[in-house]
């Protein structure tokens, strides 16, 4: 989901022809292309197939495949893992475990949906988006004959906010507004896309997560991007109501 406290412009329609920001380059290579992702401050995240994930010590995340207690907790938390293949399930769990172990949070329940108070759990939002998105995708398939690849669709829904534990704080954070330093270095969605690219997720998963935020410079023109957009906003507006904030659909300007 977008960083709600600081939207930039209207949500708008999908614009796949729009030019990507220069600091987003390197994420959008076709699936199967060896990726060298070099963010604006020079960190080198190398492809997973050579076994080196984060070449520099200041990388925003570390791939964690060995945290058994965390893996069990993530597997018990995430809704929809039974809808994907065993290989994809393992990658999804590894992505969330890596984000968790690279974050300051000791417990999944401590992770915030949004920067600063009031608090709404990210864990709840993720499952709410996944359930709503699966319902929407099934409706699209039944009513419009849309073909759904469930490995792709569920990966996108479950992982759309995988970078939030690295970006948001429940307290004032380093900038006094509930954000980490990384939040001011790379946009929400892009950090998650870097992690997913490094784990070998398909290009469609990587690019949809990278561009799903409402303040992204453009959005994907795919059924998965369409479904994620409305599932995410539907769940986000529920969170806004619970937190006593104005839902996105009631905002003006």
PDB file of C-alpha atoms in Angstrom, residues 5-228:
ATOM      1  CA  UNK A   5       0.501  10.347   4.998  1.00  0.00           C
ATOM      2  CA  UNK A   6       2.227  11.823   1.956  1.00  0.00           C
ATOM      3  CA  UNK A   7       0.302  11.197  -1.287  1.00  0.00           C
ATOM      4  CA  UNK A   8       1.544  12.861  -4.451  1.00  0.00           C
ATOM      5  CA  UNK A   9      -1.187  13.597  -6.937  1.00  0.00           C
ATOM      6  CA  UNK A  10      -4.211  11.593  -7.957  1.00  0.00           C
ATOM      7  CA  UNK A  11      -4.268   7.850  -8.301  1.00  0.00           C
ATOM      8  CA  UNK A  12      -5.093   8.022 -11.977  1.00  0.00           C
ATOM      9  CA  UNK A  13      -5.398   5.325 -14.600  1.00  0.00           C
ATOM     10  CA  UNK A  14      -2.722   2.790 -15.467  1.00  0.00           C
ATOM     11  CA  UNK A  15      -0.046   4.361 -17.643  1.00  0.00           C
ATOM     12  CA  UNK A  16       2.317   1.617 -18.771  1.00  0.00           C
ATOM     13  CA  UNK A  17       3.926   3.965 -21.290  1.00  0.00           C
ATOM     14  CA  UNK A  18       4.998   6.460 -18.629  1.00  0.00           C
ATOM     15  CA  UNK A  19       8.753   6.874 -18.107  1.00  0.00           C
ATOM     16  CA  UNK A  20      10.156   5.211 -14.999  1.00  0.00           C
ATOM     17  CA  UNK A  21      12.118   7.245 -12.506  1.00  0.00           C
ATOM     18  CA  UNK A  22      15.858   6.955 -13.015  1.00  0.00           C
ATOM     19  CA  UNK A  23      16.340   5.371  -9.619  1.00  0.00           C
ATOM     20  CA  UNK A  24      13.903   2.588 -10.521  1.00  0.00           C
ATOM     21  CA  UNK A  25      16.142   1.353 -13.339  1.00  0.00           C
ATOM     22  CA  UNK A  26      17.407  -2.205 -13.163  1.00  0.00           C
ATOM     23  CA  UNK A  27      14.240  -3.704 -11.681  1.00  0.00           C
ATOM     24  CA  UNK A  28      12.307  -4.141 -14.895  1.00  0.00           C
ATOM     25  CA  UNK A  29      14.463  -6.567 -16.886  1.00  0.00           C
ATOM     26  CA  UNK A  30      12.507  -9.509 -18.351  1.00  0.00           C
ATOM     27  CA  UNK A  31      12.265 -12.646 -16.255  1.00  0.00           C
ATOM     28  CA  UNK A  32      15.345 -14.811 -16.589  1.00  0.00           C
ATOM     29  CA  UNK A  33      17.681 -11.880 -17.248  1.00  0.00           C
ATOM     30  CA  UNK A  34      20.598 -11.764 -14.781  1.00  0.00           C
ATOM     31  CA  UNK A  35      19.827  -8.766 -12.609  1.00  0.00           C
ATOM     32  CA  UNK A  36      22.233  -6.251 -11.208  1.00  0.00           C
ATOM     33  CA  UNK A  37      20.206  -3.794  -9.175  1.00  0.00           C
ATOM     34  CA  UNK A  38      22.137  -0.671  -8.313  1.00  0.00           C
ATOM     35  CA  UNK A  39      20.147   1.851  -6.254  1.00  0.00           C
ATOM     36  CA  UNK A  40      21.082   5.517  -6.262  1.00  0.00           C
ATOM     37  CA  UNK A  41      23.564   5.110  -3.408  1.00  0.00           C
ATOM     38  CA  UNK A  42      25.552   2.376  -5.146  1.00  0.00           C
ATOM     39  CA  UNK A  43      24.537  -0.801  -3.313  1.00  0.00           C
ATOM     40  CA  UNK A  44      24.945  -3.889  -5.461  1.00  0.00           C
ATOM     41  CA  UNK A  45      22.300  -6.603  -5.085  1.00  0.00           C
ATOM     42  CA  UNK A  46      23.428  -9.554  -7.198  1.00  0.00           C
ATOM     43  CA  UNK A  47      21.341 -12.307  -8.770  1.00  0.00           C
ATOM     44  CA  UNK A  48      20.207 -15.180  -6.580  1.00  0.00           C
ATOM     45  CA  UNK A  49      21.657 -17.831  -8.893  1.00  0.00           C
ATOM     46  CA  UNK A  50      25.230 -17.041  -7.851  1.00  0.00           C
ATOM     47  CA  UNK A  51      24.418 -17.362  -4.168  1.00  0.00           C
ATOM     48  CA  UNK A  52      25.393 -13.815  -3.217  1.00  0.00           C
ATOM     49  CA  UNK A  53      22.429 -11.664  -2.340  1.00  0.00           C
ATOM     50  CA  UNK A  54      23.735  -8.522  -0.680  1.00  0.00           C
ATOM     51  CA  UNK A  55      27.265  -7.545  -1.556  1.00  0.00           C
ATOM     52  CA  UNK A  56      27.536  -4.528   0.739  1.00  0.00           C
ATOM     53  CA  UNK A  57      27.006  -4.414   4.484  1.00  0.00           C
ATOM     54  CA  UNK A  58      24.676  -1.412   4.168  1.00  0.00           C
ATOM     55  CA  UNK A  59      22.128  -3.291   2.039  1.00  0.00           C
ATOM     56  CA  UNK A  60      18.546  -2.709   3.257  1.00  0.00           C
ATOM     57  CA  UNK A  61      17.914  -6.438   3.726  1.00  0.00           C
ATOM     58  CA  UNK A  62      19.577  -9.822   4.079  1.00  0.00           C
ATOM     59  CA  UNK A  63      18.096 -12.996   2.615  1.00  0.00           C
ATOM     60  CA  UNK A  64      17.173 -15.299   5.517  1.00  0.00           C
ATOM     61  CA  UNK A  65      16.421 -18.914   4.662  1.00  0.00           C
ATOM     62  CA  UNK A  66      17.351 -20.415   8.031  1.00  0.00           C
ATOM     63  CA  UNK A  67      15.123 -18.794  10.663  1.00  0.00           C
ATOM     64  CA  UNK A  68      12.972 -21.810  11.475  1.00  0.00           C
ATOM     65  CA  UNK A  69      10.938 -20.118  14.210  1.00  0.00           C
ATOM     66  CA  UNK A  70      10.233 -17.155  11.954  1.00  0.00           C
ATOM     67  CA  UNK A  71       9.387 -19.405   9.005  1.00  0.00           C
ATOM     68  CA  UNK A  72       6.853 -21.248  11.131  1.00  0.00           C
ATOM     69  CA  UNK A  73       5.316 -17.976  12.329  1.00  0.00           C
ATOM     70  CA  UNK A  74       5.071 -16.615   8.770  1.00  0.00           C
ATOM     71  CA  UNK A  75       3.545 -19.849   7.476  1.00  0.00           C
ATOM     72  CA  UNK A  76       0.927 -19.768  10.241  1.00  0.00           C
ATOM     73  CA  UNK A  77       0.149 -16.096   9.621  1.00  0.00           C
ATOM     74  CA  UNK A  78      -0.189 -15.778   5.840  1.00  0.00           C
ATOM     75  CA  UNK A  79      -3.540 -16.524   4.245  1.00  0.00           C
ATOM     76  CA  UNK A  80      -3.519 -18.034   0.742  1.00  0.00           C
ATOM     77  CA  UNK A  81      -0.345 -20.112   0.806  1.00  0.00           C
ATOM     78  CA  UNK A  82      -2.410 -23.179  -0.050  1.00  0.00           C
ATOM     79  CA  UNK A  83      -3.300 -21.557  -3.391  1.00  0.00           C
ATOM     80  CA  UNK A  84       0.255 -21.601  -4.761  1.00  0.00           C
ATOM     81  CA  UNK A  85       2.787 -24.268  -5.685  1.00  0.00           C
ATOM     82  CA  UNK A  86       5.245 -25.526  -3.025  1.00  0.00           C
ATOM     83  CA  UNK A  87       8.150 -23.719  -4.717  1.00  0.00           C
ATOM     84  CA  UNK A  88       6.310 -20.394  -4.779  1.00  0.00           C
ATOM     85  CA  UNK A  89       5.113 -20.900  -1.199  1.00  0.00           C
ATOM     86  CA  UNK A  90       8.734 -21.322  -0.087  1.00  0.00           C
ATOM     87  CA  UNK A  91       9.806 -18.139  -1.911  1.00  0.00           C
ATOM     88  CA  UNK A  92       6.933 -16.145  -0.417  1.00  0.00           C
ATOM     89  CA  UNK A  93       7.789 -17.282   3.097  1.00  0.00           C
ATOM     90  CA  UNK A  94      11.489 -16.552   2.550  1.00  0.00           C
ATOM     91  CA  UNK A  95      10.652 -13.027   1.365  1.00  0.00           C
ATOM     92  CA  UNK A  96       8.652 -12.230   4.488  1.00  0.00           C
ATOM     93  CA  UNK A  97      11.173 -13.893   6.811  1.00  0.00           C
ATOM     94  CA  UNK A  98      13.961 -11.846   5.192  1.00  0.00           C
ATOM     95  CA  UNK A  99      12.050  -8.586   5.607  1.00  0.00           C
ATOM     96  CA  UNK A 100      11.228  -9.464   9.208  1.00  0.00           C
ATOM     97  CA  UNK A 101      14.758 -10.481  10.204  1.00  0.00           C
ATOM     98  CA  UNK A 102      16.133  -7.322   8.539  1.00  0.00           C
ATOM     99  CA  UNK A 103      13.691  -5.089  10.438  1.00  0.00           C
ATOM    100  CA  UNK A 104      13.716  -3.817  14.051  1.00  0.00           C
ATOM    101  CA  UNK A 105      10.605  -5.831  14.957  1.00  0.00           C
ATOM    102  CA  UNK A 106      10.714  -8.844  17.260  1.00  0.00           C
ATOM    103  CA  UNK A 107       7.161  -9.931  16.502  1.00  0.00           C
ATOM    104  CA  UNK A 108       5.013  -9.908  13.369  1.00  0.00           C
ATOM    105  CA  UNK A 109       2.201  -8.284  15.337  1.00  0.00           C
ATOM    106  CA  UNK A 110       4.380  -5.216  16.016  1.00  0.00           C
ATOM    107  CA  UNK A 111       4.742  -4.274  12.342  1.00  0.00           C
ATOM    108  CA  UNK A 112       2.642  -1.217  11.410  1.00  0.00           C
ATOM    109  CA  UNK A 113       0.476  -0.833   8.332  1.00  0.00           C
ATOM    110  CA  UNK A 114       1.259   2.877   8.351  1.00  0.00           C
ATOM    111  CA  UNK A 115       4.009   5.092   9.719  1.00  0.00           C
ATOM    112  CA  UNK A 116       3.527   6.377  13.260  1.00  0.00           C
ATOM    113  CA  UNK A 117       0.434   6.261  15.470  1.00  0.00           C
ATOM    114  CA  UNK A 118      -2.369   5.299  15.556  1.00  0.00           C
ATOM    115  CA  UNK A 119      -1.440   1.663  15.033  1.00  0.00           C
ATOM    116  CA  UNK A 120      -3.015  -0.850  12.679  1.00  0.00           C
ATOM    117  CA  UNK A 121      -1.230  -4.201  12.226  1.00  0.00           C
ATOM    118  CA  UNK A 122       0.424  -4.810   8.876  1.00  0.00           C
ATOM    119  CA  UNK A 123      -0.206  -8.527   9.388  1.00  0.00           C
ATOM    120  CA  UNK A 124      -3.962  -7.919   9.332  1.00  0.00           C
ATOM    121  CA  UNK A 125      -3.778  -5.663   6.278  1.00  0.00           C
ATOM    122  CA  UNK A 126      -1.770  -8.179   4.250  1.00  0.00           C
ATOM    123  CA  UNK A 127      -4.280 -10.975   4.830  1.00  0.00           C
ATOM    124  CA  UNK A 128      -7.216  -8.631   4.198  1.00  0.00           C
ATOM    125  CA  UNK A 129      -5.734  -7.602   0.851  1.00  0.00           C
ATOM    126  CA  UNK A 130      -5.052 -11.210  -0.115  1.00  0.00           C
ATOM    127  CA  UNK A 131      -8.567 -12.407   0.725  1.00  0.00           C
ATOM    128  CA  UNK A 132     -10.196  -9.470  -1.069  1.00  0.00           C
ATOM    129  CA  UNK A 133      -7.898  -9.873  -4.067  1.00  0.00           C
ATOM    130  CA  UNK A 134      -8.612 -13.576  -4.434  1.00  0.00           C
ATOM    131  CA  UNK A 135     -12.350 -12.823  -4.335  1.00  0.00           C
ATOM    132  CA  UNK A 136     -11.940 -10.132  -7.013  1.00  0.00           C
ATOM    133  CA  UNK A 137      -9.785 -12.348  -9.213  1.00  0.00           C
ATOM    134  CA  UNK A 138     -12.314 -15.171  -9.017  1.00  0.00           C
ATOM    135  CA  UNK A 139     -15.087 -12.734  -9.910  1.00  0.00           C
ATOM    136  CA  UNK A 140     -13.090 -11.437 -12.879  1.00  0.00           C
ATOM    137  CA  UNK A 141     -12.509 -14.992 -14.088  1.00  0.00           C
ATOM    138  CA  UNK A 142     -16.185 -15.941 -13.725  1.00  0.00           C
ATOM    139  CA  UNK A 143     -17.719 -12.761 -15.173  1.00  0.00           C
ATOM    140  CA  UNK A 144     -15.168 -11.636 -17.748  1.00  0.00           C
ATOM    141  CA  UNK A 145     -13.357 -14.838 -18.663  1.00  0.00           C
ATOM    142  CA  UNK A 146     -10.054 -13.512 -17.355  1.00  0.00           C
ATOM    143  CA  UNK A 147      -7.314 -16.130 -17.057  1.00  0.00           C
ATOM    144  CA  UNK A 148      -5.685 -16.109 -13.623  1.00  0.00           C
ATOM    145  CA  UNK A 149      -2.254 -17.522 -12.848  1.00  0.00           C
ATOM    146  CA  UNK A 150      -2.647 -18.121  -9.125  1.00  0.00           C
ATOM    147  CA  UNK A 151       1.072 -18.409  -8.410  1.00  0.00           C
ATOM    148  CA  UNK A 152       1.488 -14.905  -9.830  1.00  0.00           C
ATOM    149  CA  UNK A 153      -1.707 -13.392  -8.440  1.00  0.00           C
ATOM    150  CA  UNK A 154      -1.303 -14.643  -4.885  1.00  0.00           C
ATOM    151  CA  UNK A 155       2.404 -13.753  -4.797  1.00  0.00           C
ATOM    152  CA  UNK A 156       1.560 -10.166  -5.712  1.00  0.00           C
ATOM    153  CA  UNK A 157      -1.224  -9.896  -3.137  1.00  0.00           C
ATOM    154  CA  UNK A 158       0.741 -11.451  -0.281  1.00  0.00           C
ATOM    155  CA  UNK A 159       3.986  -9.588  -1.014  1.00  0.00           C
ATOM    156  CA  UNK A 160       2.788  -6.136  -2.062  1.00  0.00           C
ATOM    157  CA  UNK A 161       3.830  -4.573   1.283  1.00  0.00           C
ATOM    158  CA  UNK A 162       6.802  -6.797   2.084  1.00  0.00           C
ATOM    159  CA  UNK A 163       9.109  -3.770   2.418  1.00  0.00           C
ATOM    160  CA  UNK A 164       7.026  -1.909   5.010  1.00  0.00           C
ATOM    161  CA  UNK A 165       8.839  -3.440   8.003  1.00  0.00           C
ATOM    162  CA  UNK A 166      11.988  -1.765   6.644  1.00  0.00           C
ATOM    163  CA  UNK A 167      10.337   1.620   6.017  1.00  0.00           C
ATOM    164  CA  UNK A 168       7.855   2.314   8.814  1.00  0.00           C
ATOM    165  CA  UNK A 169       7.979   2.696  12.588  1.00  0.00           C
ATOM    166  CA  UNK A 170       5.226   2.666  15.199  1.00  0.00           C
ATOM    167  CA  UNK A 171       6.934   5.546  17.029  1.00  0.00           C
ATOM    168  CA  UNK A 172       8.257   8.850  15.683  1.00  0.00           C
ATOM    169  CA  UNK A 173      11.073   7.168  13.773  1.00  0.00           C
ATOM    170  CA  UNK A 174      14.278   8.814  12.610  1.00  0.00           C
ATOM    171  CA  UNK A 175      12.467  11.692  10.899  1.00  0.00           C
ATOM    172  CA  UNK A 176       9.876  12.342  13.606  1.00  0.00           C
ATOM    173  CA  UNK A 177       7.080  11.080  11.348  1.00  0.00           C
ATOM    174  CA  UNK A 178       7.395   7.323  11.779  1.00  0.00           C
ATOM    175  CA  UNK A 179       9.751   6.625   8.885  1.00  0.00           C
ATOM    176  CA  UNK A 180      13.150   4.957   8.706  1.00  0.00           C
ATOM    177  CA  UNK A 181      16.070   6.445   6.811  1.00  0.00           C
ATOM    178  CA  UNK A 182      15.469   3.965   3.981  1.00  0.00           C
ATOM    179  CA  UNK A 183      12.018   5.479   3.436  1.00  0.00           C
ATOM    180  CA  UNK A 184      13.759   8.660   2.257  1.00  0.00           C
ATOM    181  CA  UNK A 185      16.176   6.769   0.005  1.00  0.00           C
ATOM    182  CA  UNK A 186      13.871   4.514  -2.051  1.00  0.00           C
ATOM    183  CA  UNK A 187      10.087   4.545  -2.656  1.00  0.00           C
ATOM    184  CA  UNK A 188       7.732   2.064  -1.030  1.00  0.00           C
ATOM    185  CA  UNK A 189       7.323  -0.867  -3.383  1.00  0.00           C
ATOM    186  CA  UNK A 190      10.773  -0.520  -4.921  1.00  0.00           C
ATOM    187  CA  UNK A 191      12.596  -1.979  -1.916  1.00  0.00           C
ATOM    188  CA  UNK A 192      10.193  -4.908  -1.914  1.00  0.00           C
ATOM    189  CA  UNK A 193      10.716  -5.369  -5.647  1.00  0.00           C
ATOM    190  CA  UNK A 194      14.478  -5.491  -5.145  1.00  0.00           C
ATOM    191  CA  UNK A 195      14.056  -8.249  -2.576  1.00  0.00           C
ATOM    192  CA  UNK A 196      11.681 -10.210  -4.804  1.00  0.00           C
ATOM    193  CA  UNK A 197      13.959  -9.871  -7.826  1.00  0.00           C
ATOM    194  CA  UNK A 198      16.828 -11.180  -5.741  1.00  0.00           C
ATOM    195  CA  UNK A 199      14.718 -14.189  -4.727  1.00  0.00           C
ATOM    196  CA  UNK A 200      13.936 -15.030  -8.349  1.00  0.00           C
ATOM    197  CA  UNK A 201      10.282 -14.014  -8.563  1.00  0.00           C
ATOM    198  CA  UNK A 202       8.933 -13.484 -12.105  1.00  0.00           C
ATOM    199  CA  UNK A 203       9.097 -10.061 -13.712  1.00  0.00           C
ATOM    200  CA  UNK A 204       5.334  -9.539 -13.435  1.00  0.00           C
ATOM    201  CA  UNK A 205       5.436 -10.033  -9.673  1.00  0.00           C
ATOM    202  CA  UNK A 206       8.464  -7.756  -9.300  1.00  0.00           C
ATOM    203  CA  UNK A 207       7.125  -4.949 -11.504  1.00  0.00           C
ATOM    204  CA  UNK A 208       3.609  -5.005 -10.024  1.00  0.00           C
ATOM    205  CA  UNK A 209       4.910  -4.756  -6.466  1.00  0.00           C
ATOM    206  CA  UNK A 210       7.347  -2.013  -7.527  1.00  0.00           C
ATOM    207  CA  UNK A 211       4.598   0.152  -9.064  1.00  0.00           C
ATOM    208  CA  UNK A 212       1.529  -0.581  -6.912  1.00  0.00           C
ATOM    209  CA  UNK A 213       1.712   2.471  -4.639  1.00  0.00           C
ATOM    210  CA  UNK A 214      -0.792   5.177  -5.555  1.00  0.00           C
ATOM    211  CA  UNK A 215       2.021   7.751  -5.757  1.00  0.00           C
ATOM    212  CA  UNK A 216       4.126   5.606  -8.101  1.00  0.00           C
ATOM    213  CA  UNK A 217       4.991   7.328 -11.424  1.00  0.00           C
ATOM    214  CA  UNK A 218       2.951   4.725 -13.328  1.00  0.00           C
ATOM    215  CA  UNK A 219       1.029   1.490 -12.697  1.00  0.00           C
ATOM    216  CA  UNK A 220       0.928  -1.878 -14.393  1.00  0.00           C
ATOM    217  CA  UNK A 221      -1.615  -2.489 -17.151  1.00  0.00           C
ATOM    218  CA  UNK A 222      -2.334  -6.107 -16.148  1.00  0.00           C
ATOM    219  CA  UNK A 223      -5.175  -7.975 -14.493  1.00  0.00           C
ATOM    220  CA  UNK A 224      -2.950  -8.535 -11.452  1.00  0.00           C
ATOM    221  CA  UNK A 225      -2.265  -4.808 -11.068  1.00  0.00           C
ATOM    222  CA  UNK A 226      -5.987  -4.087 -11.493  1.00  0.00           C
ATOM    223  CA  UNK A 227      -6.966  -6.597  -8.803  1.00  0.00           C
ATOM    224  CA  UNK A 228      -4.246  -5.498  -6.372  1.00  0.00           C
TER     225      UNK A 228
END
